[in-house]
Amino acid sequence: MVVVLIIRQETRLDYAEVYRLVKISFATVSNDDGAVPDYLNEREKDVFVPELSLVAQNDDGQQIIGQIVLYKTPITTPRGERIELLLSPICVHPNYFRHGIARAMVNEALSRAKHMGFGAVFLCGDPKIYRNLGFLPSYHYGIFHKNDLTKTVDWSMVCELYPGALNGVSGTVNTI
């Protein structure tokens, strides 16, 4: 199946449909405790960047089939906090899994974030999946997840939005 996507900024009118989509898409996860949609509550906090909350619609624009949001997140450095972005869970409707929708949404979100002047996007996730999207373990940059006692975990990842964006930056993030 070829899927033509419309990727656009989420609006308040989309919130109920997006919440249902997140519930449906994460219901297929074996360790789902039902709390995953709670990350949507961040919309009401200062960390929310409306321009980086995106939805993907099918080609006729009648159904939201994917959602992605990037939130502000601090890197705690020896010189104080530096604000970059956190990619929250991406969701795609189960009927559209494995059609490149998540990749298209990530690419669009990263492009918009770069255009807005951000330098990096962090996440906690599976390296096998996110490495293909340009993410590397954050320890490569001297930035460690606050729960990484070994300073070697692969699941705390970052994508520089332009070369050298994290040069000279070291510290910790809390991306959960």
Tab-separated table of N, CA and C in Angstrom:
chain	number	residue	atom	x	y	z
A	1	MET	N	0.853	-1.175	0.000
A	1	MET	CA	0.000	0.000	0.000
A	1	MET	C	0.898	1.236	0.000
A	2	VAL	N	0.674	2.142	-0.931
A	2	VAL	CA	1.375	3.413	-0.969
A	2	VAL	C	0.521	4.418	-0.212
A	3	VAL	N	1.141	5.094	0.745
A	3	VAL	CA	0.424	6.060	1.557
A	3	VAL	C	0.967	7.447	1.245
A	4	VAL	N	0.079	8.325	0.840
A	4	VAL	CA	0.447	9.715	0.626
A	4	VAL	C	0.097	10.450	1.908
A	5	LEU	N	1.064	11.179	2.434
A	5	LEU	CA	0.875	11.820	3.727
A	5	LEU	C	0.727	13.322	3.614
A	6	ILE	N	-0.047	13.838	4.523
A	6	ILE	CA	-0.088	15.263	4.803
A	6	ILE	C	0.432	15.387	6.230
A	7	ILE	N	1.553	16.080	6.419
A	7	ILE	CA	2.081	16.300	7.763
A	7	ILE	C	1.896	17.778	8.067
A	8	ARG	N	1.217	18.037	9.176
A	8	ARG	CA	0.902	19.423	9.533
A	8	ARG	C	0.980	19.590	11.034
A	9	GLN	N	0.955	20.855	11.467
A	9	GLN	CA	0.956	21.156	12.895
A	9	GLN	C	-0.371	20.728	13.507
A	10	GLU	N	-0.292	20.113	14.660
A	10	GLU	CA	-1.477	19.724	15.413
A	10	GLU	C	-2.205	20.979	15.896
A	11	THR	N	-3.524	20.906	15.945
A	11	THR	CA	-4.325	21.991	16.514
A	11	THR	C	-5.104	21.443	17.708
A	12	ARG	N	-5.659	22.340	18.490
A	12	ARG	CA	-6.477	21.908	19.645
A	12	ARG	C	-7.644	21.029	19.204
A	13	LEU	N	-8.162	21.270	18.018
A	13	LEU	CA	-9.270	20.464	17.512
A	13	LEU	C	-8.865	19.007	17.279
A	14	ASP	N	-7.564	18.742	17.176
A	14	ASP	CA	-7.059	17.383	16.954
A	14	ASP	C	-6.860	16.599	18.248
A	15	TYR	N	-6.867	17.262	19.393
A	15	TYR	CA	-6.447	16.620	20.634
A	15	TYR	C	-7.191	15.321	20.943
A	16	ALA	N	-8.496	15.294	20.815
A	16	ALA	CA	-9.252	14.078	21.146
A	16	ALA	C	-8.900	12.938	20.191
A	17	GLU	N	-8.806	13.254	18.905
A	17	GLU	CA	-8.465	12.217	17.922
A	17	GLU	C	-7.038	11.713	18.139
A	18	VAL	N	-6.114	12.614	18.454
A	18	VAL	CA	-4.729	12.206	18.712
A	18	VAL	C	-4.663	11.326	19.952
A	19	TYR	N	-5.390	11.671	20.992
A	19	TYR	CA	-5.393	10.855	22.205
A	19	TYR	C	-5.872	9.431	21.879
A	20	ARG	N	-6.942	9.328	21.102
A	20	ARG	CA	-7.447	7.998	20.703
A	20	ARG	C	-6.398	7.256	19.872
A	21	LEU	N	-5.738	7.958	18.968
A	21	LEU	CA	-4.705	7.342	18.138
A	21	LEU	C	-3.564	6.797	19.003
A	22	VAL	N	-3.126	7.568	19.972
A	22	VAL	CA	-2.038	7.124	20.845
A	22	VAL	C	-2.469	5.874	21.618
A	23	LYS	N	-3.677	5.871	22.142
A	23	LYS	CA	-4.187	4.688	22.865
A	23	LYS	C	-4.195	3.457	21.951
A	24	ILE	N	-4.673	3.628	20.723
A	24	ILE	CA	-4.759	2.503	19.783
A	24	ILE	C	-3.368	2.020	19.391
A	25	SER	N	-2.483	2.949	19.062
A	25	SER	CA	-1.167	2.536	18.559
A	25	SER	C	-0.314	1.885	19.639
A	26	PHE	N	-0.435	2.320	20.890
A	26	PHE	CA	0.360	1.719	21.947
A	26	PHE	C	-0.318	0.516	22.580
A	27	ALA	N	-1.545	0.233	22.245
A	27	ALA	CA	-2.221	-0.967	22.755
A	27	ALA	C	-1.547	-2.225	22.225
A	28	THR	N	-0.783	-2.102	21.143
A	28	THR	CA	-0.098	-3.259	20.567
A	28	THR	C	1.231	-3.546	21.254
A	29	VAL	N	1.658	-2.685	22.171
A	29	VAL	CA	2.926	-2.851	22.882
A	29	VAL	C	2.701	-3.788	24.055
A	30	SER	N	3.562	-4.789	24.171
A	30	SER	CA	3.348	-5.828	25.186
A	30	SER	C	3.439	-5.308	26.617
A	31	ASN	N	4.249	-4.278	26.858
A	31	ASN	CA	4.385	-3.780	28.227
A	31	ASN	C	3.594	-2.491	28.448
A	32	ASP	N	2.563	-2.269	27.648
A	32	ASP	CA	1.754	-1.056	27.775
A	32	ASP	C	0.986	-1.084	29.087
A	33	ASP	N	1.202	-0.057	29.885
A	33	ASP	CA	0.486	0.044	31.160
A	33	ASP	C	-0.674	1.035	31.067
A	34	GLY	N	-0.930	1.542	29.851
A	34	GLY	CA	-2.021	2.484	29.654
A	34	GLY	C	-1.650	3.925	29.937
A	35	ALA	N	-0.435	4.169	30.423
A	35	ALA	CA	-0.022	5.522	30.808
A	35	ALA	C	0.670	6.287	29.690
A	36	VAL	N	0.998	5.623	28.573
A	36	VAL	CA	1.736	6.292	27.505
A	36	VAL	C	1.060	7.581	27.032
A	37	PRO	N	-0.254	7.610	26.835
A	37	PRO	CA	-0.859	8.866	26.376
A	37	PRO	C	-0.688	10.037	27.332
A	38	ASP	N	-0.244	9.764	28.557
A	38	ASP	CA	-0.073	10.840	29.528
A	38	ASP	C	0.964	11.871	29.093
A	39	TYR	N	1.896	11.497	28.199
A	39	TYR	CA	2.869	12.485	27.737
A	39	TYR	C	2.187	13.630	27.004
A	40	LEU	N	0.973	13.403	26.542
A	40	LEU	CA	0.224	14.473	25.873
A	40	LEU	C	-0.146	15.592	26.844
A	41	ASN	N	-0.134	15.318	28.138
A	41	ASN	CA	-0.446	16.342	29.138
A	41	ASN	C	0.597	17.454	29.177
A	42	GLU	N	1.763	17.210	28.584
A	42	GLU	CA	2.830	18.219	28.560
A	42	GLU	C	2.430	19.422	27.702
A	43	ARG	N	1.396	19.301	26.910
A	43	ARG	CA	0.949	20.408	26.054
A	43	ARG	C	0.644	21.672	26.852
A	44	GLU	N	0.294	21.506	28.099
A	44	GLU	CA	-0.089	22.649	28.927
A	44	GLU	C	1.084	23.244	29.708
A	45	LYS	N	2.279	22.726	29.486
A	45	LYS	CA	3.445	23.195	30.229
A	45	LYS	C	4.352	24.041	29.334
A	46	ASP	N	5.302	24.726	29.949
A	46	ASP	CA	6.231	25.592	29.221
A	46	ASP	C	7.132	24.833	28.253
A	47	VAL	N	7.285	23.536	28.454
A	47	VAL	CA	8.156	22.746	27.585
A	47	VAL	C	7.538	22.487	26.217
A	48	PHE	N	6.249	22.705	26.085
A	48	PHE	CA	5.526	22.424	24.834
A	48	PHE	C	5.873	23.464	23.774
A	49	VAL	N	6.172	22.979	22.576
A	49	VAL	CA	6.463	23.834	21.422
A	49	VAL	C	5.394	23.506	20.377
A	50	PRO	N	4.327	24.309	20.272
A	50	PRO	CA	3.222	23.970	19.372
A	50	PRO	C	3.649	23.701	17.933
A	51	GLU	N	4.653	24.429	17.457
A	51	GLU	CA	5.110	24.260	16.071
A	51	GLU	C	5.766	22.901	15.828
A	52	LEU	N	6.121	22.214	16.906
A	52	LEU	CA	6.778	20.909	16.791
A	52	LEU	C	5.888	19.766	17.279
A	53	SER	N	4.597	20.020	17.333
A	53	SER	CA	3.607	18.991	17.612
A	53	SER	C	2.883	18.747	16.296
A	54	LEU	N	3.196	17.625	15.651
A	54	LEU	CA	2.739	17.369	14.283
A	54	LEU	C	1.852	16.137	14.207
A	55	VAL	N	0.965	16.161	13.242
A	55	VAL	CA	0.147	14.998	12.932
A	55	VAL	C	0.329	14.655	11.461
A	56	ALA	N	0.150	13.381	11.166
A	56	ALA	CA	0.165	12.897	9.788
A	56	ALA	C	-1.249	12.442	9.453
A	57	GLN	N	-1.721	12.898	8.328
A	57	GLN	CA	-3.043	12.484	7.866
A	57	GLN	C	-2.898	11.665	6.590
A	58	ASN	N	-3.894	10.812	6.352
A	58	ASN	CA	-3.904	10.092	5.092
A	58	ASN	C	-4.158	11.082	3.957
A	59	ASP	N	-4.006	10.640	2.737
A	59	ASP	CA	-4.015	11.551	1.587
A	59	ASP	C	-5.306	12.340	1.411
A	60	ASP	N	-6.417	11.852	1.939
A	60	ASP	CA	-7.652	12.634	1.801
A	60	ASP	C	-7.862	13.593	2.977
A	61	GLY	N	-6.942	13.552	3.950
A	61	GLY	CA	-7.003	14.474	5.078
A	61	GLY	C	-8.117	14.181	6.062
A	62	GLN	N	-8.750	13.029	5.958
A	62	GLN	CA	-9.894	12.714	6.809
A	62	GLN	C	-9.539	11.982	8.090
A	63	GLN	N	-8.342	11.392	8.139
A	63	GLN	CA	-7.983	10.594	9.315
A	63	GLN	C	-6.556	10.920	9.743
A	64	ILE	N	-6.370	11.147	11.021
A	64	ILE	CA	-5.025	11.294	11.565
A	64	ILE	C	-4.482	9.890	11.785
A	65	ILE	N	-3.338	9.598	11.151
A	65	ILE	CA	-2.755	8.255	11.216
A	65	ILE	C	-1.393	8.231	11.911
A	66	GLY	N	-0.909	9.410	12.302
A	66	GLY	CA	0.371	9.463	12.998
A	66	GLY	C	0.497	10.744	13.792
A	67	GLN	N	1.388	10.713	14.789
A	67	GLN	CA	1.584	11.873	15.661
A	67	GLN	C	3.000	11.850	16.180
A	68	ILE	N	3.599	13.038	16.279
A	68	ILE	CA	4.931	13.208	16.860
A	68	ILE	C	4.966	14.564	17.541
A	69	VAL	N	5.717	14.657	18.616
A	69	VAL	CA	5.876	15.946	19.295
A	69	VAL	C	7.283	16.020	19.867
A	70	LEU	N	7.878	17.197	19.756
A	70	LEU	CA	9.170	17.482	20.364
A	70	LEU	C	8.944	18.506	21.471
A	71	TYR	N	9.466	18.220	22.649
A	71	TYR	CA	9.356	19.119	23.793
A	71	TYR	C	10.731	19.705	24.115
A	72	LYS	N	10.745	20.864	24.752
A	72	LYS	CA	11.996	21.427	25.252
A	72	LYS	C	12.483	20.558	26.398
A	73	THR	N	13.795	20.377	26.455
A	73	THR	CA	14.398	19.632	27.554
A	73	THR	C	15.739	20.259	27.896
A	74	PRO	N	16.053	20.355	29.165
A	74	PRO	CA	17.340	20.959	29.533
A	74	PRO	C	18.476	19.947	29.522
A	75	ILE	N	19.641	20.408	29.122
A	75	ILE	CA	20.889	19.694	29.355
A	75	ILE	C	21.531	20.434	30.529
A	76	THR	N	21.790	19.730	31.600
A	76	THR	CA	22.438	20.341	32.750
A	76	THR	C	23.943	20.255	32.518
A	77	THR	N	24.569	21.414	32.346
A	77	THR	CA	25.998	21.486	32.057
A	77	THR	C	26.714	22.196	33.205
A	78	PRO	N	28.032	22.127	33.236
A	78	PRO	CA	28.771	22.865	34.271
A	78	PRO	C	28.540	24.377	34.196
A	79	ARG	N	28.101	24.866	33.046
A	79	ARG	CA	27.857	26.309	32.877
A	79	ARG	C	26.385	26.677	32.988
A	80	GLY	N	25.562	25.759	33.443
A	80	GLY	CA	24.131	26.025	33.561
A	80	GLY	C	23.333	25.179	32.589
A	81	GLU	N	22.067	25.495	32.440
A	81	GLU	CA	21.200	24.718	31.558
A	81	GLU	C	21.252	25.221	30.125
A	82	ARG	N	21.195	24.275	29.232
A	82	ARG	CA	21.074	24.572	27.804
A	82	ARG	C	19.803	23.869	27.343
A	83	ILE	N	18.939	24.562	26.656
A	83	ILE	CA	17.666	23.989	26.224
A	83	ILE	C	17.793	23.418	24.816
A	84	GLU	N	17.449	22.170	24.693
A	84	GLU	CA	17.350	21.505	23.393
A	84	GLU	C	15.987	20.817	23.358
A	85	LEU	N	15.853	19.756	22.603
A	85	LEU	CA	14.547	19.118	22.420
A	85	LEU	C	14.562	17.643	22.801
A	86	LEU	N	13.383	17.148	23.137
A	86	LEU	CA	13.137	15.754	23.460
A	86	LEU	C	12.051	15.239	22.525
A	87	LEU	N	12.310	14.127	21.868
A	87	LEU	CA	11.305	13.481	21.035
A	87	LEU	C	10.532	12.518	21.923
A	88	SER	N	9.231	12.772	22.043
A	88	SER	CA	8.405	11.870	22.834
A	88	SER	C	8.017	10.686	21.952
A	89	PRO	N	7.302	9.734	22.494
A	89	PRO	CA	6.935	8.590	21.657
A	89	PRO	C	6.234	9.018	20.363
A	90	ILE	N	6.610	8.362	19.300
A	90	ILE	CA	5.960	8.558	17.996
A	90	ILE	C	4.854	7.524	17.930
A	91	CYS	N	3.717	7.899	17.395
A	91	CYS	CA	2.703	6.869	17.230
A	91	CYS	C	2.173	6.881	15.795
A	92	VAL	N	1.860	5.678	15.338
A	92	VAL	CA	1.285	5.461	14.014
A	92	VAL	C	0.144	4.474	14.191
A	93	HIS	N	-0.949	4.743	13.520
A	93	HIS	CA	-2.094	3.820	13.580
A	93	HIS	C	-1.643	2.435	13.119
A	94	PRO	N	-2.032	1.371	13.830
A	94	PRO	CA	-1.589	0.018	13.471
A	94	PRO	C	-1.868	-0.365	12.009
A	95	ASN	N	-2.910	0.165	11.410
A	95	ASN	CA	-3.193	-0.154	10.004
A	95	ASN	C	-2.152	0.423	9.052
A	96	TYR	N	-1.295	1.303	9.569
A	96	TYR	CA	-0.298	1.982	8.727
A	96	TYR	C	1.136	1.705	9.173
A	97	PHE	N	1.321	0.704	10.052
A	97	PHE	CA	2.680	0.338	10.460
A	97	PHE	C	3.491	-0.072	9.235
A	98	ARG	N	4.790	0.239	9.271
A	98	ARG	CA	5.760	-0.191	8.258
A	98	ARG	C	5.491	0.387	6.867
A	99	HIS	N	5.022	1.621	6.861
A	99	HIS	CA	4.812	2.324	5.591
A	99	HIS	C	5.634	3.609	5.505
A	100	GLY	N	6.617	3.764	6.406
A	100	GLY	CA	7.488	4.929	6.374
A	100	GLY	C	6.907	6.181	7.001
A	101	ILE	N	5.780	6.043	7.685
A	101	ILE	CA	5.112	7.210	8.266
A	101	ILE	C	5.924	7.774	9.437
A	102	ALA	N	6.405	6.913	10.326
A	102	ALA	CA	7.211	7.392	11.456
A	102	ALA	C	8.465	8.095	10.948
A	103	ARG	N	9.139	7.512	9.980
A	103	ARG	CA	10.341	8.124	9.409
A	103	ARG	C	10.022	9.498	8.818
A	104	ALA	N	8.940	9.588	8.072
A	104	ALA	CA	8.562	10.873	7.457
A	104	ALA	C	8.262	11.918	8.531
A	105	MET	N	7.577	11.516	9.598
A	105	MET	CA	7.265	12.461	10.677
A	105	MET	C	8.534	12.909	11.400
A	106	VAL	N	9.442	11.967	11.683
A	106	VAL	CA	10.693	12.334	12.347
A	106	VAL	C	11.475	13.313	11.477
A	107	ASN	N	11.612	12.997	10.202
A	107	ASN	CA	12.358	13.885	9.301
A	107	ASN	C	11.747	15.282	9.253
A	108	GLU	N	10.436	15.358	9.201
A	108	GLU	CA	9.762	16.661	9.164
A	108	GLU	C	9.960	17.409	10.479
A	109	ALA	N	9.815	16.715	11.592
A	109	ALA	CA	9.979	17.367	12.903
A	109	ALA	C	11.410	17.869	13.083
A	110	LEU	N	12.397	17.064	12.695
A	110	LEU	CA	13.792	17.485	12.819
A	110	LEU	C	14.086	18.687	11.925
A	111	SER	N	13.549	18.675	10.739
A	111	SER	CA	13.736	19.801	9.819
A	111	SER	C	13.147	21.088	10.392
A	112	ARG	N	11.950	20.995	10.924
A	112	ARG	CA	11.311	22.178	11.518
A	112	ARG	C	12.084	22.672	12.741
A	113	ALA	N	12.568	21.731	13.559
A	113	ALA	CA	13.332	22.106	14.757
A	113	ALA	C	14.622	22.824	14.366
A	114	LYS	N	15.292	22.311	13.362
A	114	LYS	CA	16.521	22.955	12.886
A	114	LYS	C	16.213	24.368	12.381
A	115	HIS	N	15.154	24.499	11.622
A	115	HIS	CA	14.752	25.807	11.090
A	115	HIS	C	14.432	26.793	12.222
A	116	MET	N	13.944	26.281	13.351
A	116	MET	CA	13.611	27.134	14.498
A	116	MET	C	14.845	27.485	15.335
A	117	GLY	N	15.994	26.914	14.992
A	117	GLY	CA	17.226	27.282	15.691
A	117	GLY	C	17.685	26.310	16.766
A	118	PHE	N	17.015	25.193	16.924
A	118	PHE	CA	17.462	24.195	17.892
A	118	PHE	C	18.636	23.425	17.303
A	119	GLY	N	19.464	22.850	18.179
A	119	GLY	CA	20.663	22.164	17.719
A	119	GLY	C	20.646	20.660	17.857
A	120	ALA	N	19.769	20.123	18.722
A	120	ALA	CA	19.794	18.688	18.965
A	120	ALA	C	18.443	18.204	19.483
A	121	VAL	N	18.191	16.920	19.224
A	121	VAL	CA	16.978	16.265	19.716
A	121	VAL	C	17.396	14.986	20.429
A	122	PHE	N	16.953	14.838	21.669
A	122	PHE	CA	17.246	13.665	22.496
A	122	PHE	C	16.034	12.737	22.531
A	123	LEU	N	16.283	11.490	22.893
A	123	LEU	CA	15.213	10.520	23.116
A	123	LEU	C	15.749	9.347	23.889
A	124	CYS	N	14.842	8.567	24.441
A	124	CYS	CA	15.170	7.259	24.997
A	124	CYS	C	14.503	6.257	24.070
A	125	GLY	N	15.295	5.356	23.506
A	125	GLY	CA	14.693	4.432	22.560
A	125	GLY	C	15.647	3.341	22.124
A	126	ASP	N	15.148	2.516	21.240
A	126	ASP	CA	15.871	1.369	20.719
A	126	ASP	C	16.911	1.830	19.699
A	127	PRO	N	18.196	1.635	19.990
A	127	PRO	CA	19.237	2.077	19.060
A	127	PRO	C	19.097	1.479	17.659
A	128	LYS	N	18.604	0.247	17.566
A	128	LYS	CA	18.458	-0.377	16.246
A	128	LYS	C	17.477	0.395	15.371
A	129	ILE	N	16.481	0.992	15.985
A	129	ILE	CA	15.488	1.766	15.236
A	129	ILE	C	15.984	3.171	14.960
A	130	TYR	N	16.439	3.846	16.000
A	130	TYR	CA	16.722	5.277	15.875
A	130	TYR	C	18.071	5.587	15.233
A	131	ARG	N	19.003	4.649	15.237
A	131	ARG	CA	20.277	4.872	14.554
A	131	ARG	C	20.027	5.134	13.065
A	132	ASN	N	19.045	4.450	12.501
A	132	ASN	CA	18.704	4.631	11.084
A	132	ASN	C	18.102	6.006	10.797
A	133	LEU	N	17.735	6.725	11.841
A	133	LEU	CA	17.159	8.064	11.672
A	133	LEU	C	18.160	9.159	12.057
A	134	GLY	N	19.424	8.772	12.270
A	134	GLY	CA	20.461	9.751	12.554
A	134	GLY	C	20.779	9.949	14.020
A	135	PHE	N	20.222	9.137	14.905
A	135	PHE	CA	20.466	9.261	16.339
A	135	PHE	C	21.643	8.379	16.757
A	136	LEU	N	22.436	8.880	17.684
A	136	LEU	CA	23.558	8.147	18.258
A	136	LEU	C	23.430	8.180	19.776
A	137	PRO	N	24.057	7.222	20.467
A	137	PRO	CA	24.047	7.302	21.927
A	137	PRO	C	24.613	8.650	22.378
A	138	SER	N	23.948	9.275	23.326
A	138	SER	CA	24.339	10.619	23.748
A	138	SER	C	25.710	10.648	24.410
A	139	TYR	N	26.170	9.510	24.949
A	139	TYR	CA	27.489	9.506	25.575
A	139	TYR	C	28.592	9.829	24.574
A	140	HIS	N	28.348	9.625	23.276
A	140	HIS	CA	29.332	9.994	22.248
A	140	HIS	C	29.652	11.492	22.292
A	141	TYR	N	28.748	12.262	22.844
A	141	TYR	CA	28.909	13.712	22.918
A	141	TYR	C	29.243	14.191	24.327
A	142	GLY	N	29.467	13.243	25.247
A	142	GLY	CA	29.739	13.631	26.627
A	142	GLY	C	28.495	14.084	27.362
A	143	ILE	N	27.346	13.619	26.879
A	143	ILE	CA	26.062	13.943	27.512
A	143	ILE	C	25.432	12.613	27.939
A	144	PHE	N	25.084	12.533	29.221
A	144	PHE	CA	24.638	11.268	29.788
A	144	PHE	C	23.245	11.417	30.386
A	145	HIS	N	22.464	10.352	30.272
A	145	HIS	CA	21.164	10.328	30.932
A	145	HIS	C	21.407	10.315	32.431
A	146	LYS	N	20.573	11.009	33.172
A	146	LYS	CA	20.792	11.115	34.627
A	146	LYS	C	20.759	9.756	35.325
A	147	ASN	N	20.120	8.757	34.729
A	147	ASN	CA	20.073	7.422	35.328
A	147	ASN	C	21.155	6.480	34.795
A	148	ASP	N	22.043	6.994	33.955
A	148	ASP	CA	23.098	6.167	33.355
A	148	ASP	C	24.324	6.158	34.263
A	149	LEU	N	24.365	5.223	35.175
A	149	LEU	CA	25.484	5.143	36.116
A	149	LEU	C	26.759	4.644	35.454
A	150	THR	N	26.626	3.901	34.349
A	150	THR	CA	27.791	3.338	33.666
A	150	THR	C	28.385	4.297	32.643
A	151	LYS	N	27.636	5.309	32.266
A	151	LYS	CA	28.033	6.280	31.229
A	151	LYS	C	28.229	5.599	29.867
A	152	THR	N	27.463	4.512	29.647
A	152	THR	CA	27.613	3.776	28.384
A	152	THR	C	26.284	3.284	27.796
A	153	VAL	N	25.143	3.727	28.302
A	153	VAL	CA	23.886	3.173	27.791
A	153	VAL	C	23.629	3.649	26.359
A	154	ASP	N	23.140	2.746	25.555
A	154	ASP	CA	22.847	3.059	24.153
A	154	ASP	C	21.459	3.650	23.961
A	155	TRP	N	20.567	3.468	24.920
A	155	TRP	CA	19.177	3.887	24.750
A	155	TRP	C	18.956	5.374	24.964
A	156	SER	N	19.904	6.087	25.553
A	156	SER	CA	19.821	7.546	25.653
A	156	SER	C	20.516	8.093	24.414
A	157	MET	N	19.718	8.642	23.499
A	157	MET	CA	20.235	8.980	22.178
A	157	MET	C	20.008	10.450	21.847
A	158	VAL	N	20.772	10.920	20.858
A	158	VAL	CA	20.654	12.304	20.413
A	158	VAL	C	20.951	12.380	18.915
A	159	CYS	N	20.318	13.343	18.284
A	159	CYS	CA	20.579	13.645	16.875
A	159	CYS	C	20.949	15.122	16.786
A	160	GLU	N	22.164	15.396	16.322
A	160	GLU	CA	22.549	16.788	16.079
A	160	GLU	C	21.812	17.257	14.829
A	161	LEU	N	21.232	18.433	14.900
A	161	LEU	CA	20.479	18.956	13.766
A	161	LEU	C	21.372	19.638	12.740
A	162	TYR	N	22.585	19.941	13.148
A	162	TYR	CA	23.607	20.431	12.217
A	162	TYR	C	24.962	20.016	12.789
A	163	PRO	N	25.956	19.800	11.948
A	163	PRO	CA	27.262	19.355	12.437
A	163	PRO	C	27.840	20.324	13.466
A	164	GLY	N	28.312	19.763	14.559
A	164	GLY	CA	28.938	20.564	15.595
A	164	GLY	C	27.983	21.230	16.561
A	165	ALA	N	26.699	20.944	16.470
A	165	ALA	CA	25.717	21.584	17.350
A	165	ALA	C	26.008	21.340	18.821
A	166	LEU	N	26.619	20.212	19.139
A	166	LEU	CA	26.902	19.885	20.538
A	166	LEU	C	28.383	20.010	20.890
A	167	ASN	N	29.177	20.606	20.007
A	167	ASN	CA	30.586	20.809	20.324
A	167	ASN	C	30.719	21.636	21.605
A	168	GLY	N	31.541	21.147	22.513
A	168	GLY	CA	31.781	21.871	23.748
A	168	GLY	C	30.690	21.744	24.787
A	169	VAL	N	29.684	20.924	24.510
A	169	VAL	CA	28.595	20.736	25.468
A	169	VAL	C	28.795	19.385	26.152
A	170	SER	N	28.696	19.366	27.448
A	170	SER	CA	28.716	18.108	28.194
A	170	SER	C	27.780	18.274	29.369
A	171	GLY	N	27.275	17.152	29.855
A	171	GLY	CA	26.374	17.249	30.998
A	171	GLY	C	25.411	16.087	31.053
A	172	THR	N	24.245	16.337	31.651
A	172	THR	CA	23.245	15.292	31.813
A	172	THR	C	21.893	15.743	31.296
A	173	VAL	N	21.107	14.756	30.886
A	173	VAL	CA	19.719	14.990	30.468
A	173	VAL	C	18.834	14.035	31.233
A	174	ASN	N	17.577	14.402	31.357
A	174	ASN	CA	16.577	13.527	31.940
A	174	ASN	C	15.471	13.422	30.910
A	175	THR	N	15.576	12.442	30.048
A	175	THR	CA	14.659	12.331	28.919
A	175	THR	C	13.521	11.361	29.139
A	176	ILE	N	13.183	11.068	30.396
A	176	ILE	CA	12.056	10.164	30.643
A	176	ILE	C	10.842	10.991	30.937
